[in-house]
PDB file of C-alpha atoms in Angstrom:
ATOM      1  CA  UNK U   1       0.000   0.000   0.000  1.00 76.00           C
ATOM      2  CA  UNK U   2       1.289   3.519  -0.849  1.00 88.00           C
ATOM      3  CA  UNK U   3       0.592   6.618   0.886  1.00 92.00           C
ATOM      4  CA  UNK U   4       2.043  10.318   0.122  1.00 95.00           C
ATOM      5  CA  UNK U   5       2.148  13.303   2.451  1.00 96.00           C
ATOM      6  CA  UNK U   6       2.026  16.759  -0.113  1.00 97.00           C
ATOM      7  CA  UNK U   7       2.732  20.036   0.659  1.00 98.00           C
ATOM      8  CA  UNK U   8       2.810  23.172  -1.414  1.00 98.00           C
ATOM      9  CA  UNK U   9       3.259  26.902  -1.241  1.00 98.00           C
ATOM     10  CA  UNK U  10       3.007  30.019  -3.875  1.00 98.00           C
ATOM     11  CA  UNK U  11       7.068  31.676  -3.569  1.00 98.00           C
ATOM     12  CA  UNK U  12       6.746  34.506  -5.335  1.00 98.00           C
ATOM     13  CA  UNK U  13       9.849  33.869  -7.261  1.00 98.00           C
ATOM     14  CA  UNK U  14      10.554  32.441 -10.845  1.00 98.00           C
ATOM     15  CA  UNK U  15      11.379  28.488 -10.822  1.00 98.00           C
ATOM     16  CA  UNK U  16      14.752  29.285 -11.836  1.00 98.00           C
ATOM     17  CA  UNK U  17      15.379  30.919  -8.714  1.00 98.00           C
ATOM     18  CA  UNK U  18      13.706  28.616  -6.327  1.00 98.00           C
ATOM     19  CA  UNK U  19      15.324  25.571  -8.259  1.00 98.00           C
ATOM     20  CA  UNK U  20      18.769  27.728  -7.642  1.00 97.00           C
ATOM     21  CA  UNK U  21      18.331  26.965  -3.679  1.00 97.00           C
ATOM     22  CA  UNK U  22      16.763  23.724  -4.080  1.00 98.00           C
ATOM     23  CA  UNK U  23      19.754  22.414  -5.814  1.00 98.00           C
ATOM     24  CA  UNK U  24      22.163  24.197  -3.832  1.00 96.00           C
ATOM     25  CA  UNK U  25      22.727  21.710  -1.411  1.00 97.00           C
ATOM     26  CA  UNK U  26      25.696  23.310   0.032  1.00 95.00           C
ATOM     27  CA  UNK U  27      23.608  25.767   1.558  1.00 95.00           C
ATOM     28  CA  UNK U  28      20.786  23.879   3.011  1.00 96.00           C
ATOM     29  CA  UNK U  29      22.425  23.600   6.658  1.00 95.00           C
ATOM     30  CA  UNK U  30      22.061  27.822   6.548  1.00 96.00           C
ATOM     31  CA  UNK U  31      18.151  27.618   6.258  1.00 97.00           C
ATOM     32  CA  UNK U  32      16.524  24.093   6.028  1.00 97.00           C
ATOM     33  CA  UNK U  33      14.445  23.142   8.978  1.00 96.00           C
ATOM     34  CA  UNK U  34      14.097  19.677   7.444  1.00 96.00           C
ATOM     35  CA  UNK U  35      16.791  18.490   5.068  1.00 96.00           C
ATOM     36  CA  UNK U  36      19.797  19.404   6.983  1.00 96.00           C
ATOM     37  CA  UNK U  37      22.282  18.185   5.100  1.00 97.00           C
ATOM     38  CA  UNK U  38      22.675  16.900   1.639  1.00 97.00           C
ATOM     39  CA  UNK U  39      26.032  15.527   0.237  1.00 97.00           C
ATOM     40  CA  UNK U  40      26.228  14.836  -3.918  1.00 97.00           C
ATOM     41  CA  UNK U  41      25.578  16.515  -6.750  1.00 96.00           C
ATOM     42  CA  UNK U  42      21.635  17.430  -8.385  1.00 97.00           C
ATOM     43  CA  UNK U  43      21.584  14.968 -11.459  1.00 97.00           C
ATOM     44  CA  UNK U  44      20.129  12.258 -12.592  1.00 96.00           C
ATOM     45  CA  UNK U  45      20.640   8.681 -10.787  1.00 96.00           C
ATOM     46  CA  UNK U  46      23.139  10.253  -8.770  1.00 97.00           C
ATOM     47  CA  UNK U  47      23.873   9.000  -4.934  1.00 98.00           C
ATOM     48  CA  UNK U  48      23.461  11.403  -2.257  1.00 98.00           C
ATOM     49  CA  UNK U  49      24.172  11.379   1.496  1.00 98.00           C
ATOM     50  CA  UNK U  50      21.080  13.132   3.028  1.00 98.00           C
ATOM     51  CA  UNK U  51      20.186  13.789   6.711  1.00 97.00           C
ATOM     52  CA  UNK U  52      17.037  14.409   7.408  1.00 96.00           C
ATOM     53  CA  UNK U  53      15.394  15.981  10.734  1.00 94.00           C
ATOM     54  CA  UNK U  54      10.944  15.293  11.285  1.00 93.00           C
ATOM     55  CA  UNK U  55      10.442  17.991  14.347  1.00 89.00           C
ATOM     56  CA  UNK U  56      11.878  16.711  18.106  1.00 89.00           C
ATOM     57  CA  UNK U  57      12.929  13.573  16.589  1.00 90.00           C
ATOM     58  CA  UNK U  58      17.192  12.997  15.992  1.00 94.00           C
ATOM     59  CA  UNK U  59      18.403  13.633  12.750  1.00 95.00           C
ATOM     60  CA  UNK U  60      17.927  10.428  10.156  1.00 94.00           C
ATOM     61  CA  UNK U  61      20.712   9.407   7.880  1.00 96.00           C
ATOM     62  CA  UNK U  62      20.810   7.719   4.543  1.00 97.00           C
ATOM     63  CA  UNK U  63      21.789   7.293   1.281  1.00 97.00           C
ATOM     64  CA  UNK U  64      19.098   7.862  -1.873  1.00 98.00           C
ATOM     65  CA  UNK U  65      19.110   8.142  -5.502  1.00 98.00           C
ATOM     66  CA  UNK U  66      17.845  10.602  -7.775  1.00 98.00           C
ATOM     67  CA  UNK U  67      15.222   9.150  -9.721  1.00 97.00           C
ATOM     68  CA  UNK U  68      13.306  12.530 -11.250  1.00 97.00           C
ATOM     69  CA  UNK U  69      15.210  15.165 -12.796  1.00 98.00           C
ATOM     70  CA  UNK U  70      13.838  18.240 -15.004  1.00 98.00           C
ATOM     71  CA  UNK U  71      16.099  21.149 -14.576  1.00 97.00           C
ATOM     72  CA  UNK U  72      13.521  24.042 -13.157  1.00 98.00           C
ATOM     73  CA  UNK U  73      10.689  21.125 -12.902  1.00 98.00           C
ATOM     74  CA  UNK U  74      11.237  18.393 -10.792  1.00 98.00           C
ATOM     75  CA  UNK U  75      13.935  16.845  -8.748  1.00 98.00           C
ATOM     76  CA  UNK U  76      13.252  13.466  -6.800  1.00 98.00           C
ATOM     77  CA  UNK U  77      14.921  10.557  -5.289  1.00 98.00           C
ATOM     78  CA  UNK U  78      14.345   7.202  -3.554  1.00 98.00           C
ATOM     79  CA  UNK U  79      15.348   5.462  -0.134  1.00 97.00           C
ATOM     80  CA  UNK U  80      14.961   2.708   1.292  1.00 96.00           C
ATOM     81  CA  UNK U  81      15.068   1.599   5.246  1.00 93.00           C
ATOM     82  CA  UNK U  82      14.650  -0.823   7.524  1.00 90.00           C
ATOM     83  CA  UNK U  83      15.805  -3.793   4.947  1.00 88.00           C
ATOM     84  CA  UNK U  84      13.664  -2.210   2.383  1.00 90.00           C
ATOM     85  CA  UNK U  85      10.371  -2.638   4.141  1.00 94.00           C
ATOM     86  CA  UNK U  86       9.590   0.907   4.354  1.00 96.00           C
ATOM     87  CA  UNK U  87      10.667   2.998   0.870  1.00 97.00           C
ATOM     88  CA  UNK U  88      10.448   6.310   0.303  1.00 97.00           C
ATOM     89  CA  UNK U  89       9.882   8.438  -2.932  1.00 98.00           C
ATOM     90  CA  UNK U  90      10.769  12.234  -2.154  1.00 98.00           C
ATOM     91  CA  UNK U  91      10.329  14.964  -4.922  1.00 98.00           C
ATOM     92  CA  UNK U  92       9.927  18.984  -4.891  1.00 98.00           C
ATOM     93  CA  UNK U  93       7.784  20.015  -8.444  1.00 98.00           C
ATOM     94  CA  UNK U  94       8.259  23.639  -9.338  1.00 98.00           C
ATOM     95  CA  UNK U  95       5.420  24.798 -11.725  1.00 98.00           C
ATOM     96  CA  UNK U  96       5.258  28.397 -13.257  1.00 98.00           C
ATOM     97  CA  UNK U  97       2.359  30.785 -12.450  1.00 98.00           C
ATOM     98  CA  UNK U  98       1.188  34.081 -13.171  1.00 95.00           C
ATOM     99  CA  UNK U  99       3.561  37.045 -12.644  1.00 95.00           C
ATOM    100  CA  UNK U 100       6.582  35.389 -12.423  1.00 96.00           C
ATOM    101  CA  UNK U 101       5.860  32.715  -9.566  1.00 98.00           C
ATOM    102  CA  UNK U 102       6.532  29.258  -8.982  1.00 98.00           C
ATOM    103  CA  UNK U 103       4.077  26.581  -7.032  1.00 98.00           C
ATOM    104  CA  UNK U 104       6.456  24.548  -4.921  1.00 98.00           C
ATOM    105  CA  UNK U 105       4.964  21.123  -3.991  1.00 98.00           C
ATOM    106  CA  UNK U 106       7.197  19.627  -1.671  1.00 98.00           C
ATOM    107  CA  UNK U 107       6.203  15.497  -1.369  1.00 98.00           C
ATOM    108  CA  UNK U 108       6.736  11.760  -0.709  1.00 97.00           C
ATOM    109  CA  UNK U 109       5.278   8.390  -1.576  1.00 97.00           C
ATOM    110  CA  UNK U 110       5.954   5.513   1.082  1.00 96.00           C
ATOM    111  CA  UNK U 111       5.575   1.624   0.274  1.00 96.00           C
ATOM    112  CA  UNK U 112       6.024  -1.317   1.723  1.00 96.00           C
ATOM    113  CA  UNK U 113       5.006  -3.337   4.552  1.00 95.00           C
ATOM    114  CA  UNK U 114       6.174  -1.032   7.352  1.00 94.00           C
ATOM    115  CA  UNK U 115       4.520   2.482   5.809  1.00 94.00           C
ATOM    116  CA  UNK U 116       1.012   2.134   7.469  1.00 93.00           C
ATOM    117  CA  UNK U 117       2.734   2.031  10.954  1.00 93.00           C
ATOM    118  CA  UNK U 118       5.219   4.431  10.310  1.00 92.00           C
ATOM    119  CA  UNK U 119       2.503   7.392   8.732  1.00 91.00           C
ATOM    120  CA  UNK U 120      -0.080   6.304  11.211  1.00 92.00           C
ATOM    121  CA  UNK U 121       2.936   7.541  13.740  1.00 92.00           C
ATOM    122  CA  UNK U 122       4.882  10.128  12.105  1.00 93.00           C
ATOM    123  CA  UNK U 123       2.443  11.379   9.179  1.00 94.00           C
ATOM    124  CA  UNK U 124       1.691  14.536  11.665  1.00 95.00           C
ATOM    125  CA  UNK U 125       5.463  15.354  12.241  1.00 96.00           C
ATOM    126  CA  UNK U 126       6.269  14.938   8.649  1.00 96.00           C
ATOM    127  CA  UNK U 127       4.092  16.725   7.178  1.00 96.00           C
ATOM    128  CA  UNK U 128       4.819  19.713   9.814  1.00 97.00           C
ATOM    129  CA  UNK U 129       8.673  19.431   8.971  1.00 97.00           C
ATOM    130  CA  UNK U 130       8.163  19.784   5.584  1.00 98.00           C
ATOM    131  CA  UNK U 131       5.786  22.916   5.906  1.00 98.00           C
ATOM    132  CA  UNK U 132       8.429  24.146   7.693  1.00 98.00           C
ATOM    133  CA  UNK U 133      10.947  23.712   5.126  1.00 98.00           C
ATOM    134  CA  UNK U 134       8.411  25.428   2.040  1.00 98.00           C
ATOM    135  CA  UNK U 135       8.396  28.626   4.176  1.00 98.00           C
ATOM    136  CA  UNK U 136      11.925  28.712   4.815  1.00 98.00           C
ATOM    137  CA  UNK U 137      12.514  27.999   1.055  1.00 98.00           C
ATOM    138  CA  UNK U 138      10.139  30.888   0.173  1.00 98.00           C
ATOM    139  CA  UNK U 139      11.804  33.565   2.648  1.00 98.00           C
ATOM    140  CA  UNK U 140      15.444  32.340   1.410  1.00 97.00           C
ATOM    141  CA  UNK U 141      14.247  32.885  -2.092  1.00 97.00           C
ATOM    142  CA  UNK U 142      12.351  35.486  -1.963  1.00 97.00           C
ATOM    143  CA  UNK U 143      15.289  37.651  -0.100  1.00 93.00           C
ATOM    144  CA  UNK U 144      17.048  37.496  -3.373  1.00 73.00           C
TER     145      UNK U 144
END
């Protein structure tokens, strides 16, 4: 069974410049709530190091591999934990509006046999963390 938490927010910024920070991964420890670090390079089927942080919990480390890539579109990758009975399909989709802003939808897809238990736990805290992250993306861009 597969169930995604999505997020969005309007960042009143072209998707060029909001897919500048996204993919700046560098600077992430400066002003991501969420995705605190993230070690490797934005393109396709590469390997990254990422460490994530959901909230009060301690930060989560792991590896993943980019599995969407459209420069200024869509940037994703996969994980998998616990022996591969809880996987995890992250992306960020930038789409274009009106007047020279972007729609940010910031999401993830879990599978497997352990992703009922783990969203009927954590689905509140997730979901929180990665609000938090959209606004921070939209002030950091925005700024600019």
């Amino acid at each position: 069974m597969e169930r995604t938490v999505r997020t969005g927010i309007v960042i009143d910024a072209p998707p060029e410049r909001v897919w500048a920070a996204l993919v700046g991964f560098g600077g992430h420890a400066a002003w991501n709530p969420c995705l605190r670090r993230i070690d490797g390079q934005a393109k396709p089927n590469h390997s990254l190091r990422i460490t994530i942080r959901f909230g009060w919990l301690p930060p989560i480390r792991f590896r993943a591999r980019i599995d969407r890539f459209s420069r200024n579109e869509i940037l994703g990758w996969r994980a998998a934990f616990f022996l591969g009975l809880l996987t995890g399909r992250h992306w960020f989709e930038l789409q274009p509006l009106d007047a020279g802003k972007t729609l940010f939808i910031h999401a993830e897809t879990f599978s497997g046999a352990l992703s009922s238990p783990f969203l009927a736990l954590l689905s509140g805290i997730i979901r929180q963390s990665y609000d938090a992250m959209n606004r921070a993306l939209k002030v950091i861009v925005e700024q600019k």
